[in-house]
Amino acid sequence: MSAPSVRVTIKDVAAAAGVSKGAVSLAFNDKPGVSDATRERIFAAARQLGWAPNSSARSLSRQSVDTVGLAICRPARLLGLEPFYMEFVSGIESVLAERDCSLLLRLVGSLDEEIGLQERWWRERQIGGSILVDFHHEDPRIAPLRRIGLPAVAVGHPSLTGGFPSVWTDDDAAVAEAVRYLAVLGHRRIAHVGGPRGLGHSTIRTTAFERTMSELGLDGGPHVETAFSGEDGARATRSLLLSAERPTAILYDNDIMAVAGLGVAAEMGVSVPDDLSLLAWDDSQLCRLTHPTLSAMSHDVHGFGAQVARVLFEVLAGHDVTSGPVATPSLVPRASTAPPPS
Amino acid sequence: MSAPSVRVTIKDVAAAAGVSKGAVSLAFNDKPGVSDATRERIFAAARQLGWAPNSSARSLSRQSVDTVGLAICRPARLLGLEPFYMEFVSGIESVLAERDCSLLLRLVGSLDEEIGLQERWWRERQIGGSILVDFHHEDPRIAPLRRIGLPAVAVGHPSLTGGFPSVWTDDDAAVAEAVRYLAVLGHRRIAHVGGPRGLGHSTIRTTAFERTMSELGLDGGPHVETAFSGEDGARATRSLLLSAERPTAILYDNDIMAVAGLGVAAEMGVSVPDDLSLLAWDDSQLCRLTHPTLSAMSHDVHGFGAQVARVLFEVLAGHDVTSGPVATPSLVPRASTAPPPS
DNA sequence: AAGGAGGGCTAGACCGGTTCACTTCTGTGG
DNA sequence: CCACAGAAGTGAACCGGTCTAGCCCTCCTT
């Protein structure tokens, strides 16, 4: 009664259908060379035996794999908190699934570890290509991974991705929109709680922040670097609120830090949005659950992931790749932003 | 200059080292039959050619795969929010990585879709085994997956997992602890915001809640069913706070709903913890970021994932499996719980 | 009726490893 | 000096598919 542990192979199906292995292969790959009647007979036999082609054998002989890799390099405790990645992964998968492809996911502790992993994956032909995320300045992954010829698509601005075809969000424009919005509300002392300087998109956002501030004739607002954790966001907010030139608005680089900022404001008796406006990035459900609800720069992370996957398939198909930005994050005003106290 | 797209195989390495394919295989698998000197020569040749064994070829001839599957069935938007899964996955991977194993992750939309996926994975020999999560009552996955003989470990109480070896947390005991704690503080009207009834561990918690309440001689506190989303948590909290018999304490089944509950209390001018105590489940960083900080039932999710992976390896090795619970979640009191108003 | 085209199908090489039966060589005990 | 054990290494079969060259047949053309 237990599982028939006999391994059923293409040969068994062929025998059952009274044809050769080759015919079965043709039928299962939708290729011409078998009549409709035979094809049906083959499918029936396969169904009855519960056979599906062995994927190792298939990729061995096809010389190709239908798996793509994704390594994410952040401490797990942080990752769990950022809704971004799960949503991103689900976008990737929505496209992979259409093509019967799988995603090999790995959380790594450092970029060097990632380099080793990607190299191994590629050399062992475990993956057909990879998605590279979180680019740093002068990213150390670029040289070795290009050298081994790993087909990949990079998530990040082309200025960071060292020649890999890439997909990115126009953070520069989005930051500008965020800052201008706060300025229009009347804020003049605007602070920015950003990510670590090494991380490419953090730098882009920080630069955009400073540029926009000076374009608006506002003295460069204070900028604090963090590692994206909630604790960091709380610490940064606390120190900003205690500073002599206390800002009237704070722009955060993710939503978890903004939530933390809201907590700190409450703790210090600073009223949001009356005394202080907060603006989050990476809008997630979280921003709608707090009181007051958080205004945020929102974007379609699921669609972002899907687009990345689509471009990867272009790369794998050997097509000319269409690097390009996805839709720019746009402002969703909620209850955490208002004119500054007069 | 571009990547030397020549495929280097074991034959090339053998030639370079002046031995046969077999010798290279022995060397790379740490098997006796080659001298230390030869072994070194082989490694040197491999290193120089940048060779690593092709994983498809290897699993084809070994008749085994070093990949395990995990399908998670929840809407992506929800998933992103629950820190639980990322942390859980990272725990799984910490064990897989030690054994050079990979995780195939897929987000699915329904249990039926998962059944199809797991069957395909297994029949195509893409995975050597699987991790099954989120068991429902009379879970429809059990019968078909047992029938095809998929080696798997289940995450959930044995009463739910239909004979699959399993790992679980003792939610019953944890709920009892939570309720008793609130009772000791003096609360008598305690409410429970739980998950959907179909979901196994939700039912266990709900039952435990009701049992403990009656053991303590408290009239069965109101229980609300939700789908685990923040919006659900907000809605549930709102209706509880508006009810005639307004509870003085609420126990939530995850942390995101507790955060939402906190927002609703603030919005309605109900002071936490003075007028209302809140207790969260699945303690994450989030619980420390709000104001007030959230008391929670905390457990080591990373370790949970790791233990699940270890048991899966037992299963794969054909050993007798050691099903068993992991450490029971324990209460971490913070600022959201206090005695009820007198 | 001969020649050609093309559909349907098969045999067998091949993908890149692992493994097993077997050979060769070296040292060892009787 | 021979028998024998064990270590080192080889050659070929095998894993389960894909794919190409080629065979047979039917139908069409002239």
PDB file of N, CA and C in Angstrom, chain A residues 196-270:
ATOM      1  N   PRO A 196      22.849  53.001   5.334  1.00  0.00           N
ATOM      2  CA  PRO A 196      24.305  53.052   5.413  1.00  0.00           C
ATOM      3  C   PRO A 196      24.907  53.635   4.141  1.00  0.00           C
ATOM      4  N   ARG A 197      25.949  54.409   4.302  1.00  0.00           N
ATOM      5  CA  ARG A 197      26.514  55.112   3.160  1.00  0.00           C
ATOM      6  C   ARG A 197      27.005  54.161   2.063  1.00  0.00           C
ATOM      7  N   GLY A 198      27.524  53.019   2.465  1.00  0.00           N
ATOM      8  CA  GLY A 198      28.067  52.103   1.458  1.00  0.00           C
ATOM      9  C   GLY A 198      27.014  51.632   0.455  1.00  0.00           C
ATOM     10  N   LEU A 199      25.787  51.518   0.927  1.00  0.00           N
ATOM     11  CA  LEU A 199      24.728  50.975   0.085  1.00  0.00           C
ATOM     12  C   LEU A 199      24.347  51.966  -1.004  1.00  0.00           C
ATOM     13  N   GLY A 200      24.404  51.501  -2.240  1.00  0.00           N
ATOM     14  CA  GLY A 200      24.215  52.385  -3.372  1.00  0.00           C
ATOM     15  C   GLY A 200      22.964  53.231  -3.341  1.00  0.00           C
ATOM     16  N   HIS A 201      21.803  52.618  -3.153  1.00  0.00           N
ATOM     17  CA  HIS A 201      20.597  53.432  -3.255  1.00  0.00           C
ATOM     18  C   HIS A 201      20.471  54.392  -2.088  1.00  0.00           C
ATOM     19  N   SER A 202      21.112  54.060  -0.972  1.00  0.00           N
ATOM     20  CA  SER A 202      21.112  55.013   0.135  1.00  0.00           C
ATOM     21  C   SER A 202      21.846  56.283  -0.280  1.00  0.00           C
ATOM     22  N   THR A 203      22.972  56.093  -0.894  1.00  0.00           N
ATOM     23  CA  THR A 203      23.759  57.251  -1.300  1.00  0.00           C
ATOM     24  C   THR A 203      22.994  58.101  -2.294  1.00  0.00           C
ATOM     25  N   ILE A 204      22.350  57.420  -3.231  1.00  0.00           N
ATOM     26  CA  ILE A 204      21.576  58.149  -4.227  1.00  0.00           C
ATOM     27  C   ILE A 204      20.492  58.987  -3.559  1.00  0.00           C
ATOM     28  N   ARG A 205      19.808  58.369  -2.598  1.00  0.00           N
ATOM     29  CA  ARG A 205      18.753  59.112  -1.929  1.00  0.00           C
ATOM     30  C   ARG A 205      19.314  60.281  -1.121  1.00  0.00           C
ATOM     31  N   THR A 206      20.410  60.017  -0.444  1.00  0.00           N
ATOM     32  CA  THR A 206      21.002  61.078   0.372  1.00  0.00           C
ATOM     33  C   THR A 206      21.438  62.248  -0.502  1.00  0.00           C
ATOM     34  N   THR A 207      22.094  61.920  -1.587  1.00  0.00           N
ATOM     35  CA  THR A 207      22.538  62.970  -2.501  1.00  0.00           C
ATOM     36  C   THR A 207      21.345  63.759  -3.026  1.00  0.00           C
ATOM     37  N   ALA A 208      20.300  63.029  -3.420  1.00  0.00           N
ATOM     38  CA  ALA A 208      19.111  63.691  -3.944  1.00  0.00           C
ATOM     39  C   ALA A 208      18.495  64.580  -2.881  1.00  0.00           C
ATOM     40  N   PHE A 209      18.517  64.096  -1.658  1.00  0.00           N
ATOM     41  CA  PHE A 209      17.960  64.882  -0.554  1.00  0.00           C
ATOM     42  C   PHE A 209      18.715  66.207  -0.423  1.00  0.00           C
ATOM     43  N   GLU A 210      20.032  66.096  -0.386  1.00  0.00           N
ATOM     44  CA  GLU A 210      20.823  67.311  -0.200  1.00  0.00           C
ATOM     45  C   GLU A 210      20.661  68.270  -1.381  1.00  0.00           C
ATOM     46  N   ARG A 211      20.645  67.693  -2.574  1.00  0.00           N
ATOM     47  CA  ARG A 211      20.519  68.535  -3.749  1.00  0.00           C
ATOM     48  C   ARG A 211      19.191  69.278  -3.747  1.00  0.00           C
ATOM     49  N   THR A 212      18.123  68.525  -3.481  1.00  0.00           N
ATOM     50  CA  THR A 212      16.805  69.157  -3.499  1.00  0.00           C
ATOM     51  C   THR A 212      16.690  70.233  -2.427  1.00  0.00           C
ATOM     52  N   MET A 213      17.226  69.932  -1.260  1.00  0.00           N
ATOM     53  CA  MET A 213      17.182  70.915  -0.186  1.00  0.00           C
ATOM     54  C   MET A 213      17.867  72.211  -0.632  1.00  0.00           C
ATOM     55  N   SER A 214      19.017  72.067  -1.250  1.00  0.00           N
ATOM     56  CA  SER A 214      19.715  73.304  -1.601  1.00  0.00           C
ATOM     57  C   SER A 214      19.035  73.988  -2.784  1.00  0.00           C
ATOM     58  N   GLU A 215      18.436  73.204  -3.676  1.00  0.00           N
ATOM     59  CA  GLU A 215      17.660  73.819  -4.753  1.00  0.00           C
ATOM     60  C   GLU A 215      16.530  74.675  -4.203  1.00  0.00           C
ATOM     61  N   LEU A 216      15.982  74.213  -3.081  1.00  0.00           N
ATOM     62  CA  LEU A 216      14.864  74.931  -2.483  1.00  0.00           C
ATOM     63  C   LEU A 216      15.340  76.047  -1.569  1.00  0.00           C
ATOM     64  N   GLY A 217      16.668  76.201  -1.518  1.00  0.00           N
ATOM     65  CA  GLY A 217      17.215  77.259  -0.681  1.00  0.00           C
ATOM     66  C   GLY A 217      17.111  76.949   0.798  1.00  0.00           C
ATOM     67  N   LEU A 218      16.978  75.658   1.118  1.00  0.00           N
ATOM     68  CA  LEU A 218      16.936  75.293   2.538  1.00  0.00           C
ATOM     69  C   LEU A 218      18.341  74.856   2.950  1.00  0.00           C
ATOM     70  N   ASP A 219      18.720  75.277   4.121  1.00  0.00           N
ATOM     71  CA  ASP A 219      20.039  74.845   4.575  1.00  0.00           C
ATOM     72  C   ASP A 219      20.030  73.336   4.690  1.00  0.00           C
ATOM     73  N   GLY A 220      21.091  72.715   4.210  1.00  0.00           N
ATOM     74  CA  GLY A 220      21.179  71.258   4.221  1.00  0.00           C
ATOM     75  C   GLY A 220      20.669  70.698   5.531  1.00  0.00           C
ATOM     76  N   GLY A 221      19.528  70.062   5.469  1.00  0.00           N
ATOM     77  CA  GLY A 221      18.950  69.511   6.689  1.00  0.00           C
ATOM     78  C   GLY A 221      19.833  68.404   7.227  1.00  0.00           C
ATOM     79  N   PRO A 222      19.688  68.091   8.503  1.00  0.00           N
ATOM     80  CA  PRO A 222      20.513  67.045   9.075  1.00  0.00           C
ATOM     81  C   PRO A 222      20.196  65.699   8.430  1.00  0.00           C
ATOM     82  N   HIS A 223      21.252  64.941   8.276  1.00  0.00           N
ATOM     83  CA  HIS A 223      21.082  63.624   7.687  1.00  0.00           C
ATOM     84  C   HIS A 223      21.716  62.607   8.626  1.00  0.00           C
ATOM     85  N   VAL A 224      21.008  61.560   8.954  1.00  0.00           N
ATOM     86  CA  VAL A 224      21.541  60.544   9.864  1.00  0.00           C
ATOM     87  C   VAL A 224      21.660  59.225   9.119  1.00  0.00           C
ATOM     88  N   GLU A 225      22.779  58.549   9.324  1.00  0.00           N
ATOM     89  CA  GLU A 225      22.953  57.237   8.708  1.00  0.00           C
ATOM     90  C   GLU A 225      22.528  56.138   9.656  1.00  0.00           C
ATOM     91  N   THR A 226      21.892  55.116   9.121  1.00  0.00           N
ATOM     92  CA  THR A 226      21.480  53.996   9.957  1.00  0.00           C
ATOM     93  C   THR A 226      21.706  52.692   9.210  1.00  0.00           C
ATOM     94  N   ALA A 227      21.429  51.601   9.893  1.00  0.00           N
ATOM     95  CA  ALA A 227      21.515  50.289   9.241  1.00  0.00           C
ATOM     96  C   ALA A 227      20.119  49.771   8.933  1.00  0.00           C
ATOM     97  N   PHE A 228      19.143  50.648   8.854  1.00  0.00           N
ATOM     98  CA  PHE A 228      17.777  50.278   8.476  1.00  0.00           C
ATOM     99  C   PHE A 228      16.962  49.594   9.553  1.00  0.00           C
ATOM    100  N   SER A 229      17.526  49.368  10.717  1.00  0.00           N
ATOM    101  CA  SER A 229      16.744  48.649  11.716  1.00  0.00           C
ATOM    102  C   SER A 229      15.826  49.611  12.448  1.00  0.00           C
ATOM    103  N   GLY A 230      14.809  49.063  13.062  1.00  0.00           N
ATOM    104  CA  GLY A 230      13.892  49.880  13.835  1.00  0.00           C
ATOM    105  C   GLY A 230      14.616  50.597  14.962  1.00  0.00           C
ATOM    106  N   GLU A 231      15.487  49.889  15.650  1.00  0.00           N
ATOM    107  CA  GLU A 231      16.243  50.518  16.739  1.00  0.00           C
ATOM    108  C   GLU A 231      17.011  51.739  16.239  1.00  0.00           C
ATOM    109  N   ASP A 232      17.637  51.571  15.078  1.00  0.00           N
ATOM    110  CA  ASP A 232      18.370  52.693  14.495  1.00  0.00           C
ATOM    111  C   ASP A 232      17.445  53.873  14.243  1.00  0.00           C
ATOM    112  N   GLY A 233      16.268  53.551  13.730  1.00  0.00           N
ATOM    113  CA  GLY A 233      15.321  54.615  13.432  1.00  0.00           C
ATOM    114  C   GLY A 233      14.896  55.342  14.700  1.00  0.00           C
ATOM    115  N   ALA A 234      14.712  54.568  15.773  1.00  0.00           N
ATOM    116  CA  ALA A 234      14.315  55.169  17.043  1.00  0.00           C
ATOM    117  C   ALA A 234      15.436  56.074  17.556  1.00  0.00           C
ATOM    118  N   ARG A 235      16.650  55.552  17.529  1.00  0.00           N
ATOM    119  CA  ARG A 235      17.795  56.305  18.026  1.00  0.00           C
ATOM    120  C   ARG A 235      17.950  57.611  17.244  1.00  0.00           C
ATOM    121  N   ALA A 236      17.879  57.484  15.920  1.00  0.00           N
ATOM    122  CA  ALA A 236      18.066  58.657  15.071  1.00  0.00           C
ATOM    123  C   ALA A 236      17.001  59.713  15.378  1.00  0.00           C
ATOM    124  N   THR A 237      15.769  59.247  15.511  1.00  0.00           N
ATOM    125  CA  THR A 237      14.670  60.185  15.771  1.00  0.00           C
ATOM    126  C   THR A 237      14.871  60.898  17.104  1.00  0.00           C
ATOM    127  N   ARG A 238      15.257  60.114  18.100  1.00  0.00           N
ATOM    128  CA  ARG A 238      15.473  60.681  19.429  1.00  0.00           C
ATOM    129  C   ARG A 238      16.522  61.788  19.361  1.00  0.00           C
ATOM    130  N   SER A 239      17.618  61.490  18.677  1.00  0.00           N
ATOM    131  CA  SER A 239      18.684  62.490  18.676  1.00  0.00           C
ATOM    132  C   SER A 239      18.275  63.720  17.860  1.00  0.00           C
ATOM    133  N   LEU A 240      17.497  63.502  16.803  1.00  0.00           N
ATOM    134  CA  LEU A 240      17.030  64.656  16.026  1.00  0.00           C
ATOM    135  C   LEU A 240      16.104  65.537  16.860  1.00  0.00           C
ATOM    136  N   LEU A 241      15.228  64.893  17.626  1.00  0.00           N
ATOM    137  CA  LEU A 241      14.251  65.668  18.397  1.00  0.00           C
ATOM    138  C   LEU A 241      14.894  66.390  19.575  1.00  0.00           C
ATOM    139  N   LEU A 242      16.076  65.934  19.945  1.00  0.00           N
ATOM    140  CA  LEU A 242      16.765  66.577  21.063  1.00  0.00           C
ATOM    141  C   LEU A 242      17.719  67.674  20.596  1.00  0.00           C
ATOM    142  N   SER A 243      17.943  67.731  19.284  1.00  0.00           N
ATOM    143  CA  SER A 243      18.947  68.678  18.798  1.00  0.00           C
ATOM    144  C   SER A 243      18.431  70.116  18.890  1.00  0.00           C
ATOM    145  N   ALA A 244      19.351  71.036  18.906  1.00  0.00           N
ATOM    146  CA  ALA A 244      19.004  72.452  19.035  1.00  0.00           C
ATOM    147  C   ALA A 244      18.066  72.872  17.900  1.00  0.00           C
ATOM    148  N   GLU A 245      18.455  72.513  16.708  1.00  0.00           N
ATOM    149  CA  GLU A 245      17.661  72.878  15.542  1.00  0.00           C
ATOM    150  C   GLU A 245      16.685  71.741  15.224  1.00  0.00           C
ATOM    151  N   ARG A 246      15.802  71.472  16.125  1.00  0.00           N
ATOM    152  CA  ARG A 246      14.894  70.347  15.932  1.00  0.00           C
ATOM    153  C   ARG A 246      14.121  70.477  14.613  1.00  0.00           C
ATOM    154  N   PRO A 247      14.169  69.417  13.800  1.00  0.00           N
ATOM    155  CA  PRO A 247      13.459  69.474  12.523  1.00  0.00           C
ATOM    156  C   PRO A 247      11.943  69.454  12.737  1.00  0.00           C
ATOM    157  N   THR A 248      11.211  69.961  11.764  1.00  0.00           N
ATOM    158  CA  THR A 248       9.746  69.888  11.842  1.00  0.00           C
ATOM    159  C   THR A 248       9.222  68.753  10.959  1.00  0.00           C
ATOM    160  N   ALA A 249      10.128  68.152  10.192  1.00  0.00           N
ATOM    161  CA  ALA A 249       9.712  67.018   9.355  1.00  0.00           C
ATOM    162  C   ALA A 249      10.884  66.069   9.201  1.00  0.00           C
ATOM    163  N   ILE A 250      10.564  64.777   9.162  1.00  0.00           N
ATOM    164  CA  ILE A 250      11.613  63.768   8.981  1.00  0.00           C
ATOM    165  C   ILE A 250      11.208  62.815   7.869  1.00  0.00           C
ATOM    166  N   LEU A 251      12.171  62.571   6.972  1.00  0.00           N
ATOM    167  CA  LEU A 251      11.962  61.617   5.883  1.00  0.00           C
ATOM    168  C   LEU A 251      12.781  60.367   6.180  1.00  0.00           C
ATOM    169  N   TYR A 252      12.112  59.216   6.222  1.00  0.00           N
ATOM    170  CA  TYR A 252      12.797  57.958   6.542  1.00  0.00           C
ATOM    171  C   TYR A 252      13.012  57.114   5.291  1.00  0.00           C
ATOM    172  N   ASP A 253      14.069  56.315   5.323  1.00  0.00           N
ATOM    173  CA  ASP A 253      14.374  55.500   4.151  1.00  0.00           C
ATOM    174  C   ASP A 253      13.671  54.149   4.104  1.00  0.00           C
ATOM    175  N   ASN A 254      12.932  53.792   5.135  1.00  0.00           N
ATOM    176  CA  ASN A 254      12.033  52.638   5.013  1.00  0.00           C
ATOM    177  C   ASN A 254      10.873  52.812   5.985  1.00  0.00           C
ATOM    178  N   ASP A 255       9.959  51.882   5.988  1.00  0.00           N
ATOM    179  CA  ASP A 255       8.782  52.130   6.810  1.00  0.00           C
ATOM    180  C   ASP A 255       8.965  51.706   8.254  1.00  0.00           C
ATOM    181  N   ILE A 256       9.817  50.742   8.459  1.00  0.00           N
ATOM    182  CA  ILE A 256       9.998  50.281   9.827  1.00  0.00           C
ATOM    183  C   ILE A 256      10.624  51.373  10.705  1.00  0.00           C
ATOM    184  N   MET A 257      11.545  52.131  10.108  1.00  0.00           N
ATOM    185  CA  MET A 257      12.156  53.220  10.874  1.00  0.00           C
ATOM    186  C   MET A 257      11.143  54.328  11.138  1.00  0.00           C
ATOM    187  N   ALA A 258      10.245  54.523  10.198  1.00  0.00           N
ATOM    188  CA  ALA A 258       9.224  55.558  10.397  1.00  0.00           C
ATOM    189  C   ALA A 258       8.283  55.161  11.534  1.00  0.00           C
ATOM    190  N   VAL A 259       7.950  53.884  11.595  1.00  0.00           N
ATOM    191  CA  VAL A 259       7.106  53.417  12.693  1.00  0.00           C
ATOM    192  C   VAL A 259       7.825  53.645  14.020  1.00  0.00           C
ATOM    193  N   ALA A 260       9.101  53.321  14.023  1.00  0.00           N
ATOM    194  CA  ALA A 260       9.891  53.543  15.233  1.00  0.00           C
ATOM    195  C   ALA A 260       9.910  55.029  15.589  1.00  0.00           C
ATOM    196  N   GLY A 261      10.027  55.868  14.568  1.00  0.00           N
ATOM    197  CA  GLY A 261      10.046  57.315  14.797  1.00  0.00           C
ATOM    198  C   GLY A 261       8.749  57.785  15.433  1.00  0.00           C
ATOM    199  N   LEU A 262       7.669  57.222  14.977  1.00  0.00           N
ATOM    200  CA  LEU A 262       6.361  57.553  15.526  1.00  0.00           C
ATOM    201  C   LEU A 262       6.308  57.189  17.010  1.00  0.00           C
ATOM    202  N   GLY A 263       6.866  56.012  17.329  1.00  0.00           N
ATOM    203  CA  GLY A 263       6.901  55.580  18.726  1.00  0.00           C
ATOM    204  C   GLY A 263       7.699  56.545  19.578  1.00  0.00           C
ATOM    205  N   VAL A 264       8.834  56.978  19.063  1.00  0.00           N
ATOM    206  CA  VAL A 264       9.694  57.895  19.814  1.00  0.00           C
ATOM    207  C   VAL A 264       8.991  59.231  20.025  1.00  0.00           C
ATOM    208  N   ALA A 265       8.331  59.707  19.003  1.00  0.00           N
ATOM    209  CA  ALA A 265       7.620  60.976  19.129  1.00  0.00           C
ATOM    210  C   ALA A 265       6.573  60.874  20.235  1.00  0.00           C
ATOM    211  N   ALA A 266       5.830  59.776  20.234  1.00  0.00           N
ATOM    212  CA  ALA A 266       4.817  59.583  21.263  1.00  0.00           C
ATOM    213  C   ALA A 266       5.457  59.562  22.643  1.00  0.00           C
ATOM    214  N   GLU A 267       6.532  58.842  22.723  1.00  0.00           N
ATOM    215  CA  GLU A 267       7.254  58.684  23.986  1.00  0.00           C
ATOM    216  C   GLU A 267       7.742  60.041  24.513  1.00  0.00           C
ATOM    217  N   MET A 268       8.121  60.939  23.583  1.00  0.00           N
ATOM    218  CA  MET A 268       8.658  62.233  23.993  1.00  0.00           C
ATOM    219  C   MET A 268       7.578  63.312  24.049  1.00  0.00           C
ATOM    220  N   GLY A 269       6.365  62.906  23.803  1.00  0.00           N
ATOM    221  CA  GLY A 269       5.281  63.877  23.874  1.00  0.00           C
ATOM    222  C   GLY A 269       5.271  64.876  22.729  1.00  0.00           C
ATOM    223  N   VAL A 270       5.893  64.483  21.623  1.00  0.00           N
ATOM    224  CA  VAL A 270       5.869  65.355  20.449  1.00  0.00           C
ATOM    225  C   VAL A 270       4.682  64.926  19.591  1.00  0.00           C
TER     226      VAL A 270
END
